[in-house]
PDB file of C-alpha atoms in Angstrom:
ATOM      1  CA  ASN A   1     -13.442  20.717  23.060  1.00 64.00           C
ATOM      2  CA  ALA A   2      -9.619  20.084  22.750  1.00 75.00           C
ATOM      3  CA  GLY A   3      -9.975  21.053  18.650  1.00 93.00           C
ATOM      4  CA  VAL A   4      -6.397  20.189  17.341  1.00 96.00           C
ATOM      5  CA  THR A   5      -4.149  18.812  20.125  1.00 96.00           C
ATOM      6  CA  GLN A   6      -0.177  17.746  19.402  1.00 97.00           C
ATOM      7  CA  THR A   7       2.273  16.108  21.285  1.00 96.00           C
ATOM      8  CA  PRO A   8       4.523  16.822  22.130  1.00 97.00           C
ATOM      9  CA  LYS A   9       4.808  20.500  23.100  1.00 96.00           C
ATOM     10  CA  PHE A  10       8.456  20.864  23.047  1.00 96.00           C
ATOM     11  CA  GLN A  11      11.596  17.687  22.245  1.00 96.00           C
ATOM     12  CA  VAL A  12      14.839  18.329  21.863  1.00 97.00           C
ATOM     13  CA  LEU A  13      17.038  15.608  19.953  1.00 96.00           C
ATOM     14  CA  LYS A  14      20.485  15.042  18.564  1.00 97.00           C
ATOM     15  CA  THR A  15      21.026  14.507  15.090  1.00 97.00           C
ATOM     16  CA  GLY A  16      20.131  11.049  13.405  1.00 97.00           C
ATOM     17  CA  GLN A  17      17.500  10.189  16.252  1.00 97.00           C
ATOM     18  CA  SER A  18      14.440   9.049  15.661  1.00 96.00           C
ATOM     19  CA  MET A  19      11.049  10.652  16.695  1.00 96.00           C
ATOM     20  CA  THR A  20       6.783  11.256  15.783  1.00 97.00           C
ATOM     21  CA  LEU A  21       4.405  14.186  16.469  1.00 98.00           C
ATOM     22  CA  GLN A  22       1.366  13.354  17.026  1.00 98.00           C
ATOM     23  CA  CYS A  23      -1.405  14.639  16.539  1.00 98.00           C
ATOM     24  CA  ALA A  24      -5.504  14.305  16.833  1.00 97.00           C
ATOM     25  CA  GLN A  25      -8.494  16.088  16.124  1.00 97.00           C
ATOM     26  CA  ASP A  26     -12.505  16.555  17.678  1.00 96.00           C
ATOM     27  CA  MET A  27     -13.968  17.469  15.304  1.00 94.00           C
ATOM     28  CA  ASN A  28     -14.750  14.801  12.456  1.00 93.00           C
ATOM     29  CA  HIS A  29     -12.897  16.730  10.281  1.00 93.00           C
ATOM     30  CA  ASN A  30     -11.592  14.940   6.525  1.00 92.00           C
ATOM     31  CA  SER A  31      -8.069  16.905   6.283  1.00 91.00           C
ATOM     32  CA  MET A  32      -5.730  17.170   8.459  1.00 94.00           C
ATOM     33  CA  TYR A  33      -2.002  18.935   7.624  1.00 94.00           C
ATOM     34  CA  TRP A  34       1.149  19.514   8.528  1.00 97.00           C
ATOM     35  CA  TYR A  35       2.798  22.563   8.666  1.00 96.00           C
ATOM     36  CA  ARG A  36       6.390  23.901   9.390  1.00 97.00           C
ATOM     37  CA  GLN A  37       7.081  27.715  10.810  1.00 96.00           C
ATOM     38  CA  ASP A  38      10.701  29.266  10.257  1.00 94.00           C
ATOM     39  CA  PRO A  39      11.620  32.669  10.545  1.00 86.00           C
ATOM     40  CA  GLY A  40      11.068  34.584   7.529  1.00 82.00           C
ATOM     41  CA  MET A  41       9.958  32.253   5.912  1.00 84.00           C
ATOM     42  CA  GLY A  42       5.863  31.604   6.745  1.00 85.00           C
ATOM     43  CA  LEU A  43       4.480  28.332   7.702  1.00 93.00           C
ATOM     44  CA  ARG A  44       4.998  25.783   4.966  1.00 94.00           C
ATOM     45  CA  LEU A  45       3.302  22.404   3.778  1.00 93.00           C
ATOM     46  CA  ILE A  46       5.080  19.227   4.435  1.00 96.00           C
ATOM     47  CA  TYR A  47       2.513  16.606   4.108  1.00 95.00           C
ATOM     48  CA  TYR A  48      -1.484  16.405   4.326  1.00 92.00           C
ATOM     49  CA  SER A  49      -4.160  13.852   4.025  1.00 93.00           C
ATOM     50  CA  ALA A  50      -7.431  15.108   2.338  1.00 89.00           C
ATOM     51  CA  SER A  51      -9.314  12.090   4.002  1.00 89.00           C
ATOM     52  CA  GLU A  52      -8.391   9.108   6.085  1.00 91.00           C
ATOM     53  CA  GLY A  53      -6.384   6.312   3.887  1.00 90.00           C
ATOM     54  CA  THR A  54      -4.672   8.811   1.950  1.00 91.00           C
ATOM     55  CA  THR A  55      -1.990  11.117   2.190  1.00 94.00           C
ATOM     56  CA  ASP A  56       0.404  13.498  -0.286  1.00 92.00           C
ATOM     57  CA  LYS A  57       3.233  15.528  -0.327  1.00 93.00           C
ATOM     58  CA  GLY A  58       3.082  19.201  -0.199  1.00 91.00           C
ATOM     59  CA  GLU A  59       6.116  21.885  -0.321  1.00 90.00           C
ATOM     60  CA  VAL A  60       8.773  20.456   1.719  1.00 95.00           C
ATOM     61  CA  PRO A  61       8.268  16.388   2.498  1.00 97.00           C
ATOM     62  CA  ASN A  62      11.769  15.535   2.387  1.00 96.00           C
ATOM     63  CA  GLY A  63      12.996  13.851   5.493  1.00 96.00           C
ATOM     64  CA  TYR A  64       9.754  13.517   6.935  1.00 98.00           C
ATOM     65  CA  ASN A  65       6.802  10.886   6.680  1.00 97.00           C
ATOM     66  CA  VAL A  66       3.245  10.854   7.869  1.00 97.00           C
ATOM     67  CA  SER A  67       0.657   8.725   8.401  1.00 97.00           C
ATOM     68  CA  ARG A  68      -2.781   8.491   8.853  1.00 96.00           C
ATOM     69  CA  LEU A  69      -3.718   6.241  11.627  1.00 90.00           C
ATOM     70  CA  ASN A  70      -7.996   7.123  11.266  1.00 95.00           C
ATOM     71  CA  LYS A  71      -9.685   9.489  10.817  1.00 95.00           C
ATOM     72  CA  ARG A  72      -8.432  11.501  14.085  1.00 97.00           C
ATOM     73  CA  GLU A  73      -5.484  10.999  14.435  1.00 97.00           C
ATOM     74  CA  PHE A  74      -2.298  12.611  11.521  1.00 98.00           C
ATOM     75  CA  SER A  75       1.033  11.896  12.641  1.00 98.00           C
ATOM     76  CA  LEU A  76       4.228  13.238  11.710  1.00 98.00           C
ATOM     77  CA  ARG A  77       7.326  10.914  12.011  1.00 98.00           C
ATOM     78  CA  LEU A  78      11.251  12.325  11.504  1.00 96.00           C
ATOM     79  CA  GLU A  79      12.993   9.496  10.768  1.00 93.00           C
ATOM     80  CA  SER A  80      16.726  10.699  11.195  1.00 96.00           C
ATOM     81  CA  ALA A  81      16.561  14.170  12.381  1.00 96.00           C
ATOM     82  CA  ALA A  82      18.894  17.041  11.198  1.00 97.00           C
ATOM     83  CA  PRO A  83      19.383  20.174  12.813  1.00 97.00           C
ATOM     84  CA  SER A  84      17.397  22.142   9.112  1.00 96.00           C
ATOM     85  CA  GLN A  85      14.325  19.982  10.678  1.00 97.00           C
ATOM     86  CA  THR A  86      14.626  22.583  13.992  1.00 97.00           C
ATOM     87  CA  SER A  87      11.110  24.453  13.307  1.00 97.00           C
ATOM     88  CA  VAL A  88       8.196  24.258  14.855  1.00 97.00           C
ATOM     89  CA  TYR A  89       5.799  22.908  13.659  1.00 98.00           C
ATOM     90  CA  PHE A  90       1.779  23.104  13.462  1.00 97.00           C
ATOM     91  CA  CYS A  91      -1.032  20.592  12.980  1.00 97.00           C
ATOM     92  CA  ALA A  92      -4.504  21.445  10.948  1.00 94.00           C
ATOM     93  CA  SER A  93      -7.581  20.139   9.784  1.00 93.00           C
ATOM     94  CA  SER A  94     -10.549  20.938   8.141  1.00 91.00           C
ATOM     95  CA  ARG A  95     -14.120  20.057   6.975  1.00 88.00           C
ATOM     96  CA  GLY A  96     -12.828  18.970   3.715  1.00 80.00           C
ATOM     97  CA  GLU A  97     -11.467  20.333   0.335  1.00 70.00           C
ATOM     98  CA  SER A  98     -14.156  22.682  -0.812  1.00 59.00           C
ATOM     99  CA  GLY A  99     -14.543  26.444  -1.142  1.00 58.00           C
ATOM    100  CA  ALA A 100     -15.556  26.991   2.034  1.00 64.00           C
ATOM    101  CA  ASN A 101     -12.488  25.657   4.457  1.00 77.00           C
ATOM    102  CA  VAL A 102     -11.906  26.999   8.373  1.00 85.00           C
ATOM    103  CA  LEU A 103      -8.380  25.714   8.964  1.00 89.00           C
ATOM    104  CA  THR A 104      -8.283  24.902  12.559  1.00 91.00           C
ATOM    105  CA  PHE A 105      -4.821  24.471  13.590  1.00 94.00           C
ATOM    106  CA  GLY A 106      -3.181  23.110  16.792  1.00 95.00           C
ATOM    107  CA  ALA A 107      -1.231  25.212  19.621  1.00 94.00           C
ATOM    108  CA  GLY A 108       2.079  23.751  18.175  1.00 95.00           C
ATOM    109  CA  SER A 109       5.124  21.626  18.776  1.00 97.00           C
ATOM    110  CA  ARG A 110       8.963  23.442  18.946  1.00 96.00           C
ATOM    111  CA  LEU A 111      11.401  20.589  17.889  1.00 97.00           C
ATOM    112  CA  THR A 112      15.027  21.348  18.540  1.00 97.00           C
ATOM    113  CA  VAL A 113      17.638  19.605  16.592  1.00 97.00           C
ATOM    114  CA  LEU A 114      21.078  19.655  18.221  1.00 96.00           C
TER     115      LEU A 114
ATOM    116  CA  LYS B   1       5.684  30.497  -8.619  1.00 78.00           C
ATOM    117  CA  GLN B   2       2.224  31.012  -6.454  1.00 86.00           C
ATOM    118  CA  GLU B   3       3.516  34.049  -4.048  1.00 92.00           C
ATOM    119  CA  VAL B   4       1.620  35.264  -0.799  1.00 95.00           C
ATOM    120  CA  THR B   5       3.894  38.934   0.287  1.00 96.00           C
ATOM    121  CA  GLN B   6       2.384  40.919   3.389  1.00 96.00           C
ATOM    122  CA  ILE B   7       4.152  44.308   3.966  1.00 92.00           C
ATOM    123  CA  PRO B   8       4.644  46.003   6.646  1.00 92.00           C
ATOM    124  CA  ALA B   9       6.601  43.388   8.337  1.00 94.00           C
ATOM    125  CA  ALA B  10       6.166  44.834  11.706  1.00 96.00           C
ATOM    126  CA  LEU B  11       3.695  47.845  12.347  1.00 95.00           C
ATOM    127  CA  SER B  12       2.642  49.623  15.479  1.00 97.00           C
ATOM    128  CA  VAL B  13      -0.044  52.130  16.061  1.00 96.00           C
ATOM    129  CA  PRO B  14      -1.542  53.712  19.491  1.00 97.00           C
ATOM    130  CA  GLU B  15      -4.528  52.524  20.960  1.00 97.00           C
ATOM    131  CA  GLY B  16      -7.846  53.550  18.972  1.00 97.00           C
ATOM    132  CA  GLU B  17      -6.532  53.669  16.118  1.00 97.00           C
ATOM    133  CA  ASN B  18      -7.877  52.457  12.501  1.00 97.00           C
ATOM    134  CA  LEU B  19      -5.770  50.404  10.295  1.00 96.00           C
ATOM    135  CA  VAL B  20      -5.519  48.646   7.573  1.00 96.00           C
ATOM    136  CA  LEU B  21      -2.827  45.370   6.671  1.00 97.00           C
ATOM    137  CA  ASN B  22      -1.934  44.234   2.844  1.00 97.00           C
ATOM    138  CA  CYS B  23      -1.467  41.329   1.216  1.00 98.00           C
ATOM    139  CA  SER B  24      -0.491  40.255  -2.081  1.00 97.00           C
ATOM    140  CA  PHE B  25      -0.286  37.295  -4.189  1.00 96.00           C
ATOM    141  CA  THR B  26       0.642  36.544  -7.812  1.00 93.00           C
ATOM    142  CA  ASP B  27      -2.129  34.330  -9.111  1.00 87.00           C
ATOM    143  CA  SER B  28      -5.836  35.557  -9.219  1.00 86.00           C
ATOM    144  CA  ALA B  29      -6.992  32.107  -9.668  1.00 89.00           C
ATOM    145  CA  ILE B  30      -8.159  31.584  -6.072  1.00 91.00           C
ATOM    146  CA  TYR B  31     -10.625  29.181  -4.313  1.00 89.00           C
ATOM    147  CA  ASN B  32     -10.576  31.525  -1.137  1.00 91.00           C
ATOM    148  CA  LEU B  33      -8.305  33.853   1.092  1.00 94.00           C
ATOM    149  CA  GLN B  34      -8.056  33.108   4.994  1.00 94.00           C
ATOM    150  CA  TRP B  35      -6.954  35.637   7.531  1.00 97.00           C
ATOM    151  CA  PHE B  36      -5.246  34.531  10.945  1.00 96.00           C
ATOM    152  CA  ARG B  37      -4.013  35.984  13.637  1.00 97.00           C
ATOM    153  CA  GLN B  38      -1.405  34.692  15.676  1.00 96.00           C
ATOM    154  CA  ASP B  39      -0.093  35.000  19.146  1.00 94.00           C
ATOM    155  CA  PRO B  40       3.322  34.807  20.580  1.00 90.00           C
ATOM    156  CA  GLY B  41       3.852  30.860  21.544  1.00 86.00           C
ATOM    157  CA  LYS B  42       0.257  29.910  20.427  1.00 89.00           C
ATOM    158  CA  GLY B  43      -1.242  28.242  17.224  1.00 90.00           C
ATOM    159  CA  LEU B  44      -3.146  30.311  14.371  1.00 94.00           C
ATOM    160  CA  THR B  45      -7.079  31.061  14.981  1.00 94.00           C
ATOM    161  CA  SER B  46      -8.980  31.917  12.055  1.00 93.00           C
ATOM    162  CA  LEU B  47     -10.356  34.911  11.768  1.00 96.00           C
ATOM    163  CA  LEU B  48     -11.620  35.789   8.395  1.00 95.00           C
ATOM    164  CA  LEU B  49     -12.439  33.439   5.165  1.00 93.00           C
ATOM    165  CA  ILE B  50     -13.267  35.249   2.110  1.00 94.00           C
ATOM    166  CA  GLN B  51     -14.474  32.993  -1.330  1.00 91.00           C
ATOM    167  CA  SER B  52     -13.161  34.037  -4.481  1.00 91.00           C
ATOM    168  CA  SER B  53     -16.560  34.890  -5.764  1.00 92.00           C
ATOM    169  CA  GLN B  54     -16.798  37.583  -2.279  1.00 94.00           C
ATOM    170  CA  ARG B  55     -15.500  40.621  -2.470  1.00 96.00           C
ATOM    171  CA  GLU B  56     -15.453  41.083   1.916  1.00 96.00           C
ATOM    172  CA  GLN B  57     -16.357  39.819   5.226  1.00 96.00           C
ATOM    173  CA  THR B  58     -16.446  41.162   8.088  1.00 97.00           C
ATOM    174  CA  SER B  59     -16.907  40.369  11.651  1.00 95.00           C
ATOM    175  CA  GLY B  60     -16.819  42.919  14.508  1.00 97.00           C
ATOM    176  CA  ARG B  61     -13.832  45.021  14.509  1.00 97.00           C
ATOM    177  CA  LEU B  62     -12.026  43.518  11.430  1.00 98.00           C
ATOM    178  CA  ASN B  63     -13.400  43.536   7.975  1.00 98.00           C
ATOM    179  CA  ALA B  64     -11.449  41.847   5.114  1.00 97.00           C
ATOM    180  CA  SER B  65     -11.533  42.893   1.453  1.00 97.00           C
ATOM    181  CA  LEU B  66     -10.919  41.062  -1.823  1.00 97.00           C
ATOM    182  CA  ASP B  67     -10.291  41.740  -4.910  1.00 96.00           C
ATOM    183  CA  LYS B  68      -8.879  39.101  -7.065  1.00 93.00           C
ATOM    184  CA  SER B  69      -7.944  41.691 -10.142  1.00 92.00           C
ATOM    185  CA  SER B  70      -5.529  42.934  -8.702  1.00 95.00           C
ATOM    186  CA  GLY B  71      -4.531  40.109  -6.244  1.00 95.00           C
ATOM    187  CA  ARG B  72      -5.136  41.650  -2.373  1.00 97.00           C
ATOM    188  CA  SER B  73      -6.624  41.783   0.260  1.00 98.00           C
ATOM    189  CA  THR B  74      -6.783  44.293   3.316  1.00 97.00           C
ATOM    190  CA  LEU B  75      -7.940  43.229   6.830  1.00 97.00           C
ATOM    191  CA  TYR B  76      -8.971  46.599   8.599  1.00 97.00           C
ATOM    192  CA  ILE B  77      -9.266  46.884  12.196  1.00 97.00           C
ATOM    193  CA  ALA B  78     -11.500  49.238  13.574  1.00 98.00           C
ATOM    194  CA  ALA B  79     -10.657  51.501  16.501  1.00 97.00           C
ATOM    195  CA  SER B  80      -7.523  49.410  17.227  1.00 97.00           C
ATOM    196  CA  GLN B  81      -6.850  47.626  21.374  1.00 97.00           C
ATOM    197  CA  PRO B  82      -3.707  46.346  23.199  1.00 96.00           C
ATOM    198  CA  GLY B  83      -5.576  43.035  22.775  1.00 96.00           C
ATOM    199  CA  ASP B  84      -5.119  43.118  19.548  1.00 97.00           C
ATOM    200  CA  SER B  85      -1.231  43.111  19.347  1.00 97.00           C
ATOM    201  CA  ALA B  86      -0.369  39.373  17.089  1.00 97.00           C
ATOM    202  CA  THR B  87       0.648  38.460  14.273  1.00 97.00           C
ATOM    203  CA  TYR B  88      -1.407  38.700  11.167  1.00 98.00           C
ATOM    204  CA  LEU B  89      -0.939  36.507   8.424  1.00 97.00           C
ATOM    205  CA  CYS B  90      -2.755  36.204   5.288  1.00 96.00           C
ATOM    206  CA  ALA B  91      -3.125  32.473   2.916  1.00 94.00           C
ATOM    207  CA  VAL B  92      -4.149  32.057  -0.708  1.00 93.00           C
ATOM    208  CA  ALA B  93      -6.056  28.985  -1.591  1.00 89.00           C
ATOM    209  CA  PHE B  94      -4.887  29.149  -5.414  1.00 88.00           C
ATOM    210  CA  GLN B  95      -6.836  26.868  -8.110  1.00 83.00           C
ATOM    211  CA  THR B  96      -3.746  24.881  -9.136  1.00 74.00           C
ATOM    212  CA  GLY B  97      -3.756  22.935  -5.320  1.00 69.00           C
ATOM    213  CA  THR B  98      -6.839  21.873  -4.009  1.00 71.00           C
ATOM    214  CA  ALA B  99      -8.854  24.014  -2.105  1.00 66.00           C
ATOM    215  CA  SER B 100      -7.288  23.477   1.432  1.00 71.00           C
ATOM    216  CA  LYS B 101      -3.858  24.042   0.579  1.00 80.00           C
ATOM    217  CA  LEU B 102      -3.172  27.584   1.883  1.00 88.00           C
ATOM    218  CA  THR B 103       0.225  29.185   0.811  1.00 91.00           C
ATOM    219  CA  PHE B 104       1.039  31.451   3.459  1.00 94.00           C
ATOM    220  CA  GLY B 105       2.218  35.114   3.772  1.00 95.00           C
ATOM    221  CA  THR B 106       5.145  35.813   6.162  1.00 94.00           C
ATOM    222  CA  GLY B 107       2.868  37.785   8.442  1.00 96.00           C
ATOM    223  CA  THR B 108       2.671  40.983   9.757  1.00 97.00           C
ATOM    224  CA  ARG B 109       3.651  41.720  13.478  1.00 96.00           C
ATOM    225  CA  LEU B 110       1.041  44.411  15.180  1.00 97.00           C
ATOM    226  CA  GLN B 111       1.688  46.492  17.908  1.00 97.00           C
ATOM    227  CA  VAL B 112      -1.256  48.170  19.232  1.00 97.00           C
ATOM    228  CA  THR B 113       0.616  51.047  22.254  1.00 96.00           C
ATOM    229  CA  LEU B 114      -1.142  52.410  25.655  1.00 91.00           C
TER     230      LEU B 114
END
């Protein structure tokens, strides 16, 4: 009954360091997403994967890369972290892109870039 | 630009009161609208999803309505309880995107007092 699992939950980086946020879902969902949440700005879509083998940019993709490793896993990579990437990152998944979609979210990963 | 707005940003009510949270959006061409709950430091939990063809959805003490022509949705919470205290987020899937690409409002932080 895990749903969507994100790791790590907390991370502190120095400017210029790289890291990967991991996300896995066990609901056999086709679509997966990465969002960031910043105070006063709501959640913004970084990248999404409509199905295994495909990825597309969202609203704020600059500075990030993603990999849909298989149907279960979707990772987000920061190649050279910047203080502007300090945020809470959420992974989500859904069965597909049809109109009747409910998104299931992970618990979030809080990233601080110094 | 497609936007989702939630007013007020914060709301405090005494226990037992019925309350309405508001969500407005700029484009009536939508796939669906979802309401989420977010507890502090946690991920988002889906509460209700309303398809574009529907007028309302109900789950327990929650009732969400949708009026596409006016670009509005409301979330009605009956007989509020302290456990309802959380941030409530509205998210819209606009038809110019895909059904799963949601645009989020910034949320209404609800506090139910004893």
